[in-house]
Tab-separated table of C-alpha atoms and ligand atoms in Angstrom:
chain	number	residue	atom	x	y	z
Z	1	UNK	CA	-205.975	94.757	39.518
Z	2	UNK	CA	-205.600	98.766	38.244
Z	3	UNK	CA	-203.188	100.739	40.571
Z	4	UNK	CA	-205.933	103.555	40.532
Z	5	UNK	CA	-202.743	105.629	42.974
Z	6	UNK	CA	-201.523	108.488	40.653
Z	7	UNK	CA	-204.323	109.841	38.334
Z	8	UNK	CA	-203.205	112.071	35.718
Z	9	UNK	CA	-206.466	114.140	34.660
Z	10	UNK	CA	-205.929	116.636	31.881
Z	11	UNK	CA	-208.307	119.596	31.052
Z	12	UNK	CA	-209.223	119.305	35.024
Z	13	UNK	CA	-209.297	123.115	35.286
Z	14	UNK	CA	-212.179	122.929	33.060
Z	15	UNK	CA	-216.014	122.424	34.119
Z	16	UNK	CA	-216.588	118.707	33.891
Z	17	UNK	CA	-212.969	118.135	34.846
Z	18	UNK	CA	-213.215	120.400	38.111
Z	19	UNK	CA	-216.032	118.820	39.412
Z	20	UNK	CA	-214.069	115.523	38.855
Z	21	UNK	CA	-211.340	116.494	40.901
Z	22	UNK	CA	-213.081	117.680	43.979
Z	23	UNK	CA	-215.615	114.778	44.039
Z	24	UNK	CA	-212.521	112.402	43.956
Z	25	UNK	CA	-210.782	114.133	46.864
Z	26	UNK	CA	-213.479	115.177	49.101
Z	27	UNK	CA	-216.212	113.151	48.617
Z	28	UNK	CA	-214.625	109.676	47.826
Z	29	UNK	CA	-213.074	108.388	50.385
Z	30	UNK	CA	-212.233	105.304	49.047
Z	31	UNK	CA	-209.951	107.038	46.678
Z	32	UNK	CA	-206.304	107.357	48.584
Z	33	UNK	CA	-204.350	108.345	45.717
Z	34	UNK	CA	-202.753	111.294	44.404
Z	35	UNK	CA	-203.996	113.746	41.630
Z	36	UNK	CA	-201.742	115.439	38.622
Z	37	UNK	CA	-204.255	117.824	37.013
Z	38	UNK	CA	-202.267	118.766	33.300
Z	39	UNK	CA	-203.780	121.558	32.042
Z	40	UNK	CA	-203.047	124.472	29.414
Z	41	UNK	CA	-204.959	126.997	30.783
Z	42	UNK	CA	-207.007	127.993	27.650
Z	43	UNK	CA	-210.010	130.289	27.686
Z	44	UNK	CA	-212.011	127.554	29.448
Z	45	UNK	CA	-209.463	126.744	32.140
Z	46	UNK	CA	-209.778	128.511	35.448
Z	47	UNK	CA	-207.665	127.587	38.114
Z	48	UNK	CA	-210.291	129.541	40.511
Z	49	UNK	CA	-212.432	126.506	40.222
Z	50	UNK	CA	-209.756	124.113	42.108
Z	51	UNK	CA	-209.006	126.615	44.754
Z	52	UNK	CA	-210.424	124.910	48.020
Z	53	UNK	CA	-209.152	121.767	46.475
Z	54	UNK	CA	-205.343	123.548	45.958
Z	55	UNK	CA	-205.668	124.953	49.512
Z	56	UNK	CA	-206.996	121.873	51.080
Z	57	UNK	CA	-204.602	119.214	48.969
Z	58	UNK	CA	-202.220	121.040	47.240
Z	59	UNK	CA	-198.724	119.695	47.291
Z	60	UNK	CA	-199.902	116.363	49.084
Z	61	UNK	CA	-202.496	114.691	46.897
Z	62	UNK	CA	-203.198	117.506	44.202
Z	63	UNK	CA	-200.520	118.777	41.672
Z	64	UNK	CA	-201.296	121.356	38.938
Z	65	UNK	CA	-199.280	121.304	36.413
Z	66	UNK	CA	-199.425	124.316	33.444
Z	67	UNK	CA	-198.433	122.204	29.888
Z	68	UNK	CA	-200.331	121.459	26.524
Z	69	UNK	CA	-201.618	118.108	26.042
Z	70	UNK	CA	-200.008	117.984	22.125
Z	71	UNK	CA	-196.863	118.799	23.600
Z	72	UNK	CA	-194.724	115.076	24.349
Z	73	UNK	CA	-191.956	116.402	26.000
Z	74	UNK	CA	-194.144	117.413	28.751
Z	75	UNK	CA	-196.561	114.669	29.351
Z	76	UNK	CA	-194.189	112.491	29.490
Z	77	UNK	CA	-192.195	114.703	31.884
Z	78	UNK	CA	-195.517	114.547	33.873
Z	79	UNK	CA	-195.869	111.002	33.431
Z	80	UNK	CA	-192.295	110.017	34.640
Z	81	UNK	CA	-192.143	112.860	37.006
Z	82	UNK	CA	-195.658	111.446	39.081
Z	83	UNK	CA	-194.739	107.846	38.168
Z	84	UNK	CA	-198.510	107.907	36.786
Z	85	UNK	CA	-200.884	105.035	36.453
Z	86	UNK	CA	-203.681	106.308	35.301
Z	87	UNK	CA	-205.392	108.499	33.236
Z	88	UNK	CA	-208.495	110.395	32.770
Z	89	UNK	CA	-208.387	112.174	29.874
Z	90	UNK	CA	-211.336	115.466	29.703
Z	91	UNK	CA	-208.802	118.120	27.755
Z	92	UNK	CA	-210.861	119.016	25.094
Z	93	UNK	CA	-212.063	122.064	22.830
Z	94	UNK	CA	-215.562	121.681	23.821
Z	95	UNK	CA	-217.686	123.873	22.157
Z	96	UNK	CA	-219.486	123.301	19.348
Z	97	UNK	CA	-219.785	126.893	17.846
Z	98	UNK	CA	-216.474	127.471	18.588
Z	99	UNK	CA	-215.628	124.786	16.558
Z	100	UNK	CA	-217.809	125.882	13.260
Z	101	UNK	CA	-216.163	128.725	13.312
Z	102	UNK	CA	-212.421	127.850	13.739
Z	103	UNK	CA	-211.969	123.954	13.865
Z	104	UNK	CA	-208.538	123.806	13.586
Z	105	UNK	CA	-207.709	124.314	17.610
Z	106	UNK	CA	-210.554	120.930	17.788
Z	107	UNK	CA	-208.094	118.903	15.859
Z	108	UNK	CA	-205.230	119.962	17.400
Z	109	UNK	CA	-206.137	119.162	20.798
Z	110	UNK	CA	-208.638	116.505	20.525
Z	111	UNK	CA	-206.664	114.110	17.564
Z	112	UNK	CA	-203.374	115.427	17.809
Z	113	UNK	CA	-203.361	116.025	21.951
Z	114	UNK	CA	-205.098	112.463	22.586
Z	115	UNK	CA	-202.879	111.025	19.957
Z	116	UNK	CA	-199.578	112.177	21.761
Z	117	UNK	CA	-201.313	111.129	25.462
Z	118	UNK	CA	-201.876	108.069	23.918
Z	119	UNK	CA	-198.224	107.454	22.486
Z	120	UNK	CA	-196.649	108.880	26.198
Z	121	UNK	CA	-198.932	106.018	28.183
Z	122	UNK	CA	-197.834	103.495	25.320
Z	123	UNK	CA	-193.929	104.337	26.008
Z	124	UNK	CA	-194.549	105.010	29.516
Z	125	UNK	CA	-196.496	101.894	30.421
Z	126	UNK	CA	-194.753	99.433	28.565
Z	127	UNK	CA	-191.747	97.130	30.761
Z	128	UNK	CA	-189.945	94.674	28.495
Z	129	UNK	CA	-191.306	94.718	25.352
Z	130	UNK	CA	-194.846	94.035	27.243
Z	131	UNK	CA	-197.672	96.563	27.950
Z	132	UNK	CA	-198.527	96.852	31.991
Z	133	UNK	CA	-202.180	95.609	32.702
Z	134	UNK	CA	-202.217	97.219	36.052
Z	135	UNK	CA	-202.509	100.753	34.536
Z	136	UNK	CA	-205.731	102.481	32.835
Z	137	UNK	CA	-205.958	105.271	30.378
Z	138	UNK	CA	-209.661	106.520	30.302
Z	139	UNK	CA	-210.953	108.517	27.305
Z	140	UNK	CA	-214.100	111.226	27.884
Z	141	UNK	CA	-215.917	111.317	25.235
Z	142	UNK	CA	-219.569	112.615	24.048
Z	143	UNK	CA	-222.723	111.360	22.534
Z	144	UNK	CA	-222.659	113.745	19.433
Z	145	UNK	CA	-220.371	110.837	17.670
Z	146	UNK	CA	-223.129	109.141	16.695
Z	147	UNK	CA	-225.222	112.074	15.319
Z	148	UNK	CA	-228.641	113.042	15.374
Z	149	UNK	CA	-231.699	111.240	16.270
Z	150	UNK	CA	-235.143	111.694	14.233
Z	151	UNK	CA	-238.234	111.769	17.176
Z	152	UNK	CA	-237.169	108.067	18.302
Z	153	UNK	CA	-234.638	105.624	18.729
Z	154	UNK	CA	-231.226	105.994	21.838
Z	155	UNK	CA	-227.648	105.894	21.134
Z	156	UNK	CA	-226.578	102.361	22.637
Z	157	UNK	CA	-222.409	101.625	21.966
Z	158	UNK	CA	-223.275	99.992	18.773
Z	159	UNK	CA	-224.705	103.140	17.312
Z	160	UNK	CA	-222.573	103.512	14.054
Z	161	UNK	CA	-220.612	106.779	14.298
Z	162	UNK	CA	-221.990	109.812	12.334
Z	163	UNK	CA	-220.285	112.934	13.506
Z	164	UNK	CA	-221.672	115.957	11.831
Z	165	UNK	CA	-219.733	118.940	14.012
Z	166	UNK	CA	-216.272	119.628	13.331
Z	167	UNK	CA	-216.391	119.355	17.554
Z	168	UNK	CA	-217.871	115.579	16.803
Z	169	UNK	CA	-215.812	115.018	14.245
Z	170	UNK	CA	-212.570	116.040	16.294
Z	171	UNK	CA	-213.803	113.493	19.517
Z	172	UNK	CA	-215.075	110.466	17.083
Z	173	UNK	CA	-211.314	110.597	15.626
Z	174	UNK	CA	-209.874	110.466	19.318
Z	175	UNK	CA	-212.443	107.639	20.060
Z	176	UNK	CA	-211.018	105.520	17.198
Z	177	UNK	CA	-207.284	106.294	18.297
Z	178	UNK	CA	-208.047	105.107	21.743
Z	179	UNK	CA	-209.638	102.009	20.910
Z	180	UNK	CA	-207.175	101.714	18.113
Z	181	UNK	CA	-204.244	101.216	20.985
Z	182	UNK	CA	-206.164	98.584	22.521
Z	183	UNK	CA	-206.397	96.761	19.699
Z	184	UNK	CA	-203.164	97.022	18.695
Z	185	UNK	CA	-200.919	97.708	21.412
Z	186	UNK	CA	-202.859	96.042	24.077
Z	187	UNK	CA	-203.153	99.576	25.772
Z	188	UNK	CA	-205.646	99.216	28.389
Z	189	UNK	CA	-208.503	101.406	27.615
Z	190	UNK	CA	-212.281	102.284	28.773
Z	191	UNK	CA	-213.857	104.694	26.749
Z	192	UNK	CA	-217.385	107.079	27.965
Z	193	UNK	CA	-219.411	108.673	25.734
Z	194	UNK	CA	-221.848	111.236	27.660
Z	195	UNK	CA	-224.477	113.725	26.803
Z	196	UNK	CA	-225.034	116.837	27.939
Z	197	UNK	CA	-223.712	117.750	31.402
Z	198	UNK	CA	-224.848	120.826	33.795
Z	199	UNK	CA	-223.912	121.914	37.345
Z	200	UNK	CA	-221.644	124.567	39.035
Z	201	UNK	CA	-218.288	126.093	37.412
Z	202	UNK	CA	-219.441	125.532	33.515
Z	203	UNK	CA	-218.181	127.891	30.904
Z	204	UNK	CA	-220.821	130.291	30.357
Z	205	UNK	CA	-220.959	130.348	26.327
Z	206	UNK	CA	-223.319	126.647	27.182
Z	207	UNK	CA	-226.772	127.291	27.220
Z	208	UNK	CA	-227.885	126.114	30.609
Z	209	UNK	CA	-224.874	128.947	32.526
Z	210	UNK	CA	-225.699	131.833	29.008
Z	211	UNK	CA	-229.218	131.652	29.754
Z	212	UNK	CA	-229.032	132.215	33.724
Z	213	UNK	CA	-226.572	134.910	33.524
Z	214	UNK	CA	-228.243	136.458	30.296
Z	215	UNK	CA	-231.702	136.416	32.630
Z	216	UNK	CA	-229.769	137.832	35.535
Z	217	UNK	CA	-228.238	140.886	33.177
Z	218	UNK	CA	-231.493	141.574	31.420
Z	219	UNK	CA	-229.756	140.406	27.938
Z	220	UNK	CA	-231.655	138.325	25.426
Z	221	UNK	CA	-232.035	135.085	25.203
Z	222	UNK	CA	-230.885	133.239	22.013
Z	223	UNK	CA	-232.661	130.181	20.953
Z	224	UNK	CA	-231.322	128.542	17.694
Z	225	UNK	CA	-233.891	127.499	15.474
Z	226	UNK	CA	-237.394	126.737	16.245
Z	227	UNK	CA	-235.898	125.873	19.860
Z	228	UNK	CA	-237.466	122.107	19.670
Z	229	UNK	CA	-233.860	120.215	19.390
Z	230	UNK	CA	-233.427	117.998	22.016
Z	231	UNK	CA	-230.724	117.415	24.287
Z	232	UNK	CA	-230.544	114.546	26.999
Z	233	UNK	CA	-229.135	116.481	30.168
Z	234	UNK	CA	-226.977	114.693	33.260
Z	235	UNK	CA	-225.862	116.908	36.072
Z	236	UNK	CA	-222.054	116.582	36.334
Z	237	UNK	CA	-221.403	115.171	39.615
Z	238	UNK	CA	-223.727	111.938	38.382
Z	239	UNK	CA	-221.228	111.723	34.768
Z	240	UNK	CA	-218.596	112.062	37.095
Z	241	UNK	CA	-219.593	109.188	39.433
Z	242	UNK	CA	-219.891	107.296	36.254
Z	243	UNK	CA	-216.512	107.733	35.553
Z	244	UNK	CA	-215.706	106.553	38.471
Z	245	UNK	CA	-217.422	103.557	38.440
Z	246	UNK	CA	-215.632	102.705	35.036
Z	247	UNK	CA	-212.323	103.379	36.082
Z	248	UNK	CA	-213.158	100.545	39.117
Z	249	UNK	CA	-215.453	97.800	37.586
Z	250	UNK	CA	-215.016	99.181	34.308
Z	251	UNK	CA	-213.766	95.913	31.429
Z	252	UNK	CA	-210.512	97.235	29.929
Z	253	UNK	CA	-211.631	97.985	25.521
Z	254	UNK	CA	-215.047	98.671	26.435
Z	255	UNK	CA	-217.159	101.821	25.945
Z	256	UNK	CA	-220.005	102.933	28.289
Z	257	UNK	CA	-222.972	105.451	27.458
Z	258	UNK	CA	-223.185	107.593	30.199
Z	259	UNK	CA	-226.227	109.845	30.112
Z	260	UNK	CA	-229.664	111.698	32.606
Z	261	UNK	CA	-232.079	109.762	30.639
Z	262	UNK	CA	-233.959	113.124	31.133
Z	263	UNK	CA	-234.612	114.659	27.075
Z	264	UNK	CA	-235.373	118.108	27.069
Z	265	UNK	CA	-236.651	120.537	24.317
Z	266	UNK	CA	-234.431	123.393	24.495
Z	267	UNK	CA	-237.412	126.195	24.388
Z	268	UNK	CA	-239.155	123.421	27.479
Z	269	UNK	CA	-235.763	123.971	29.376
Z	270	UNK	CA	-235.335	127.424	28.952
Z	271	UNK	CA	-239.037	127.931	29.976
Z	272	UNK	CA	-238.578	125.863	33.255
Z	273	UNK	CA	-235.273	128.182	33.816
Z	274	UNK	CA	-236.984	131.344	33.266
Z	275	UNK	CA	-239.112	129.895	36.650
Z	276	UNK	CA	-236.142	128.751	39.123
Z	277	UNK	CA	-234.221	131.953	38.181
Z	278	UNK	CA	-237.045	134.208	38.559
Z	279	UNK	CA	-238.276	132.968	42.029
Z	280	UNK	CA	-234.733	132.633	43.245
Z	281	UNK	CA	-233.394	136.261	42.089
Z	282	UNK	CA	-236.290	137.839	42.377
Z	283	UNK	CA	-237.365	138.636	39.029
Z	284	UNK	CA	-240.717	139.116	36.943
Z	285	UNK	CA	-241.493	135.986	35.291
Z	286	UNK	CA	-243.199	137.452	32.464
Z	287	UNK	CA	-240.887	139.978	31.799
Z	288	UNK	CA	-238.055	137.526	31.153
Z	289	UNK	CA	-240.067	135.539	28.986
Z	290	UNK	CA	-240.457	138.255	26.914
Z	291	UNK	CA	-236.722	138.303	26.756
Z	292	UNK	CA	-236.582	135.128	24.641
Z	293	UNK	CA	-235.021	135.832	21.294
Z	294	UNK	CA	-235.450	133.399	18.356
Z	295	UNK	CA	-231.928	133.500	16.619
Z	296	UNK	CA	-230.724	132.252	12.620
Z	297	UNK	CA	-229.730	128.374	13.744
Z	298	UNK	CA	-226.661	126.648	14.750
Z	299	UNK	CA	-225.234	125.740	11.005
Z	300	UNK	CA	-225.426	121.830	10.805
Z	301	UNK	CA	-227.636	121.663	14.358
Z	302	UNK	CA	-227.664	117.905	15.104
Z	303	UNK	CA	-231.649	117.660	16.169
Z	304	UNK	CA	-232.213	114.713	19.070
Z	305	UNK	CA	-229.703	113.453	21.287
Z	306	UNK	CA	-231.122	110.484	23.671
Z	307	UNK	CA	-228.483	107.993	25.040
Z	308	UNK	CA	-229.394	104.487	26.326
Z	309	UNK	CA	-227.383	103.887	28.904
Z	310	UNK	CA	-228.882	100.686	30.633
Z	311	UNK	CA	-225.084	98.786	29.627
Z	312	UNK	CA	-223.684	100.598	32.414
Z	313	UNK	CA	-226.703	100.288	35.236
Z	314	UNK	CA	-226.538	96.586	34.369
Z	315	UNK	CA	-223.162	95.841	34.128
Z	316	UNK	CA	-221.729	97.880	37.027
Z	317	UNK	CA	-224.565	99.157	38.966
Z	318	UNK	CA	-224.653	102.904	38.378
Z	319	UNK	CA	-227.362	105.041	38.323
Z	320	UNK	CA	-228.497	108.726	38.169
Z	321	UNK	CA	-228.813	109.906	41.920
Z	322	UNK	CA	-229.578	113.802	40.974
Z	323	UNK	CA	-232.835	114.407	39.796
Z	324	UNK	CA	-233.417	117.667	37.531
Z	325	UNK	CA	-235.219	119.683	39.450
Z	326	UNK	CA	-232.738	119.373	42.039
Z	327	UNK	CA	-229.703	119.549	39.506
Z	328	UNK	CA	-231.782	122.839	38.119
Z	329	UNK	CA	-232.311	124.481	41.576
Z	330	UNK	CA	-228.285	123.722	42.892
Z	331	UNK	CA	-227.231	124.942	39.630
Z	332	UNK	CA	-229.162	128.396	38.918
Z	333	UNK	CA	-228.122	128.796	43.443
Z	334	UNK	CA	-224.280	128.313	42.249
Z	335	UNK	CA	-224.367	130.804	39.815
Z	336	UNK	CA	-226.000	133.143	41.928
Z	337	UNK	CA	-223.843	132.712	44.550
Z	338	UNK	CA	-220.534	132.661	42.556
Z	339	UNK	CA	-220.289	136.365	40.752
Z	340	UNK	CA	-216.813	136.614	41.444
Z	341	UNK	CA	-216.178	133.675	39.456
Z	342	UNK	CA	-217.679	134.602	36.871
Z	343	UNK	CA	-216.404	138.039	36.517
Z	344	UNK	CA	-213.009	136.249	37.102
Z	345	UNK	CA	-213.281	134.658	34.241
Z	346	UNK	CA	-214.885	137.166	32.140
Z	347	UNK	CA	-212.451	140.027	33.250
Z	348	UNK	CA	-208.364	140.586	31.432
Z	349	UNK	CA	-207.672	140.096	35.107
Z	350	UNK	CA	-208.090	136.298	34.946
Z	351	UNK	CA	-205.474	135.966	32.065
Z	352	UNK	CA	-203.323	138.469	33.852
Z	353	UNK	CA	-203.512	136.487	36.834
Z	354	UNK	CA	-202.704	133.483	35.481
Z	355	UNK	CA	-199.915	134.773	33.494
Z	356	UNK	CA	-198.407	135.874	36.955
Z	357	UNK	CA	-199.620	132.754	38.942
Z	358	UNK	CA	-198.574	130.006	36.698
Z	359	UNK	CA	-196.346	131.486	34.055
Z	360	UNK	CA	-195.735	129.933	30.519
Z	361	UNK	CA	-195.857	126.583	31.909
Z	362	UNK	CA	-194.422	124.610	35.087
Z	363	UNK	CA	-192.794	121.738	33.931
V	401	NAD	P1	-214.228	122.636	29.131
V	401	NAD	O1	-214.143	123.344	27.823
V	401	NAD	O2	-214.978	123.276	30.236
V	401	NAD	O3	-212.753	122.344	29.682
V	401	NAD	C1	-211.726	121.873	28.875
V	401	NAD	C2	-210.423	121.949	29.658
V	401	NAD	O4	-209.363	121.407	28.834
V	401	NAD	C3	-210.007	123.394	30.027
V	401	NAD	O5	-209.580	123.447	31.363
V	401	NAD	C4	-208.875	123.689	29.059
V	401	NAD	O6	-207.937	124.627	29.565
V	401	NAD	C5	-208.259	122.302	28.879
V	401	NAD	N1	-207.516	122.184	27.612
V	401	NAD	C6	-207.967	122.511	26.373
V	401	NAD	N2	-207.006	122.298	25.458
V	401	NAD	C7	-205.941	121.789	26.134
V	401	NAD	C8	-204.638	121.363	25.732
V	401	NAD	N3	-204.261	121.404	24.449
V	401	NAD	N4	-203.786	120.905	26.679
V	401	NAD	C9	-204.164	120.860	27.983
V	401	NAD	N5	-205.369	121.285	28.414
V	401	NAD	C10	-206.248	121.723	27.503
V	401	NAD	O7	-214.782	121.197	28.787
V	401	NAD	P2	-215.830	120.292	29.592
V	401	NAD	O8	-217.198	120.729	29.250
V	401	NAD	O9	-215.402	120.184	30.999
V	401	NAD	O10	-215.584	118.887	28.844
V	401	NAD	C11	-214.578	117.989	29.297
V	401	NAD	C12	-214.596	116.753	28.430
V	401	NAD	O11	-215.870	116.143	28.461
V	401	NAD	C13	-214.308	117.030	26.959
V	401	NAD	O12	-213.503	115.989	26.466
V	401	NAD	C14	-215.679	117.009	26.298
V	401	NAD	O13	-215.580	116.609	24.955
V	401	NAD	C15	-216.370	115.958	27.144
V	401	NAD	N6	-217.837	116.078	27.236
V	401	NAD	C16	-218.399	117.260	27.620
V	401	NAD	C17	-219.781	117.330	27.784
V	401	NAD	C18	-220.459	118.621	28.208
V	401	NAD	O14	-221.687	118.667	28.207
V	401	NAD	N7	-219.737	119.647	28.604
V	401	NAD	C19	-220.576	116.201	27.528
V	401	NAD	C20	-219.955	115.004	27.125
V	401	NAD	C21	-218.582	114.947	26.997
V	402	DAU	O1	-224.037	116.183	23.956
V	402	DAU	C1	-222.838	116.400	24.624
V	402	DAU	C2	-222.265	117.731	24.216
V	402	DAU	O2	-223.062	118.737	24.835
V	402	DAU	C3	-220.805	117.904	24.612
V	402	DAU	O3	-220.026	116.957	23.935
V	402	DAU	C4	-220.309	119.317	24.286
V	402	DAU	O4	-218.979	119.480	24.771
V	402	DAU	C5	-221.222	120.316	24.967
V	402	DAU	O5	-220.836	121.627	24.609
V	402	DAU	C6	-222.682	120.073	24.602
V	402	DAU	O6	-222.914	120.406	23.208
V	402	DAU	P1	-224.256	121.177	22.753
V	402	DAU	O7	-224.003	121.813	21.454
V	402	DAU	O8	-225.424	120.278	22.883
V	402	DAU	O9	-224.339	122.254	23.957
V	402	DAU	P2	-224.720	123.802	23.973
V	402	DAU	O10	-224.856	124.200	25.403
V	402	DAU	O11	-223.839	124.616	23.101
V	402	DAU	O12	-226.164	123.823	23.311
V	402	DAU	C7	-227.246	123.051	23.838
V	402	DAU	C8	-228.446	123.257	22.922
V	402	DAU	O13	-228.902	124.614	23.045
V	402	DAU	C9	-228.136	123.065	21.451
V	402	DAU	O14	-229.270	122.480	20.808
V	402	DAU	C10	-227.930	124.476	20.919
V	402	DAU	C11	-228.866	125.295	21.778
V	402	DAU	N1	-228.434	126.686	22.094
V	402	DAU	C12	-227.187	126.882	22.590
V	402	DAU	C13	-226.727	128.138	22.896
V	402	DAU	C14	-225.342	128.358	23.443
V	402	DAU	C15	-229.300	127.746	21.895
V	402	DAU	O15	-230.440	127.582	21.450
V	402	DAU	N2	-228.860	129.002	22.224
V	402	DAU	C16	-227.611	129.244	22.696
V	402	DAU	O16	-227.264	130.438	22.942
């Protein structure tokens, strides 16, 4: 039976990871434990995100800690410290033209950070010579391992790998690690690979977040290519409910496709956001359309993504609940309603402040 008591989730100042943490604490009630969000605090880390959760739970089931996943001196201070038994592991460079044009941060934190997480919950969790069973360390991961789909065909967990982004390449190497420990060690692992998520608090370089705030500011709006890749498109509170699931009902070495069965030309997309965001901020429709800016292509631009994901409905009952119109509409609302965040985050104030707030690190 996993503990499920003290989670440690890493990279949960980020957007996916966020999300995570408040659906855990104030929407599942179920869930009585204790959180230990590790995070770095890089560009994509904002502390802003958690801060009903910090006022709400801070000190009694939430814990921030400031430290660097490649770093073992501190997780396992964090490990020992929160007597953790159980991770969720979303700390990540996450962005895929960030990572064409400097890779190296990708390997450091996603091999070399997972690989030192791993070898901390390997020390950590083993009593005697023997690895505990009762523990879980859960690895996020994304569909772009497998590569790129012609015009049919799903990623199911048998797809071969076929990473093709130094970003893909970076996460299929932390996929092998972590099944790697189970195999070896006996580490007990579940693994998710997801497609593209969407919702409140993502970083806007992502092209659901760019696109709003470029319509909002008049700016251009940069489609890659032709604009007819596809991308399969899950609102974050549904991947995150996944997770969930997994870390639950979840079979210890197995990996689960998480994804909105909901593929999505990117020019279709940005078409049906030019609508929501033009009716909600008051805007003329045609005018932003003519704002639409074809743009020299993503070097390398992996063309489909489509993930079959009917292993996890089956096996442990989960499903989509968030349809995309709604997921649209409560997204495009968000980032209306949030400019402070996102000034925040674009501002020298939010490094400042974290600087003063948080300091070099905690631990
Ligand atoms: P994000 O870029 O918004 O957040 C990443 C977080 O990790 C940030 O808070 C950052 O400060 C933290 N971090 C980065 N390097 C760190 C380090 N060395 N030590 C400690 N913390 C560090 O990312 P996201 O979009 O929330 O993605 C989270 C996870 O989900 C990643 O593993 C990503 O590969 C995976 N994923 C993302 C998507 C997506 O569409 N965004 C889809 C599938 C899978
Ligand atoms: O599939 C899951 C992956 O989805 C995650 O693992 C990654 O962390 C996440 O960043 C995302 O990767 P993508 O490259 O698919 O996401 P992005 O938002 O960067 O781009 C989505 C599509 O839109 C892609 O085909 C490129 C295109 N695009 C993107 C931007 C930022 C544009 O046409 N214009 C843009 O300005």
């Amino acid at each position: 039976m996993r503990s499920l008591k003290n989670i440690l989730i890493t990279g949960g100042a980020g957007f996916i990871g966020c999300n995570f943490i408040r659906t855990l604490l104030e929407k599942t009630p179920e869930f009585k434990g204790k959180i230990i969000n590790l995070d770095v605090l890089t560009y994509a880390g904002n502390p802003a995100s958690l801060k009903d959760v910090e006022d709400r739970f801070g000190g009694k089931r939430y814990f921030f800690e400031r430290g660097n996943i490649c770093t073992r001196d501190i997780t396992e201070q964090v490990f020992k410290k929160y007597n953790i038994d159980t991770v969720v592991h979303f700390a990540a460079e996450s962005h895929v033209d960030r990572s064409i044009l400097g890779p190296e941060a990708f390997v450091k934190t996603n091999v070399t950070g997972t690989f030192t997480l791993l070898e901390t919950a390997r020390n950590c969790w083993s009593k005697d010579g023997a690895m505990r069973q009762d523990v879980l360390f859960h690895h996020i991961s994304t569909d772009e391992v497998y590569g790129s789909l012609g015009g049919t065909g799903y990623f199911t967990e048998t797809t071969p790998y076929d990473p093709r982004s130094p970003y893909s390449a970076s996460k299929a190497s932390s996929d092998h690690l972590v099944m790697a420990y189970n195999h070896t060690y006996g580490l007990p692992v579940t693994l998710s690979n997801c497609s593209n998520n969407y919702g409140p608090y993502q970083f806007p370089e992502k092209l659901i977040p760019l696109m709003i705030l470029n319509m909002i500011e008049g700016k251009p709006l940069p489609v890659y290519g032709d604009g007819r890749n596809i991308r399969d498109w899950v609102y974050a509170e549904d991947h995150n409910r996944a997770v969930w699931t997994i870390l639950n009902t979840g079979k210890t070495g197995e990996k689960y496709n998480i994804g909105g069965e909901n593929e999505w030309e990117n020019i279709q997309l940005l078409n049906t956001l030019i609508d929501i965001v033009s009716k909600k901020a008051g805007l003329d429709q045609a005018k932003v359309r003519e704002t639409i800016t074809y743009v020299k292509d993503r070097p390398g631009h992996d063309r489909r993504y489509a993930i079959n994901c009917s292993k996890l409905k089956k096996e442990l009952g989960w499903k989509q609940e968030v349809s995309f119109d709604d997921g649209l509409d409560k997204t495009v609302s968000w980032y209306l309603a949030n400019k402070e965040w996102i000034e925040g985050i674009r501002s020298g104030e939010y490094k400042n402040w974290i600087e003063k707030n948080y300091g070099e690190r905690r631990i």
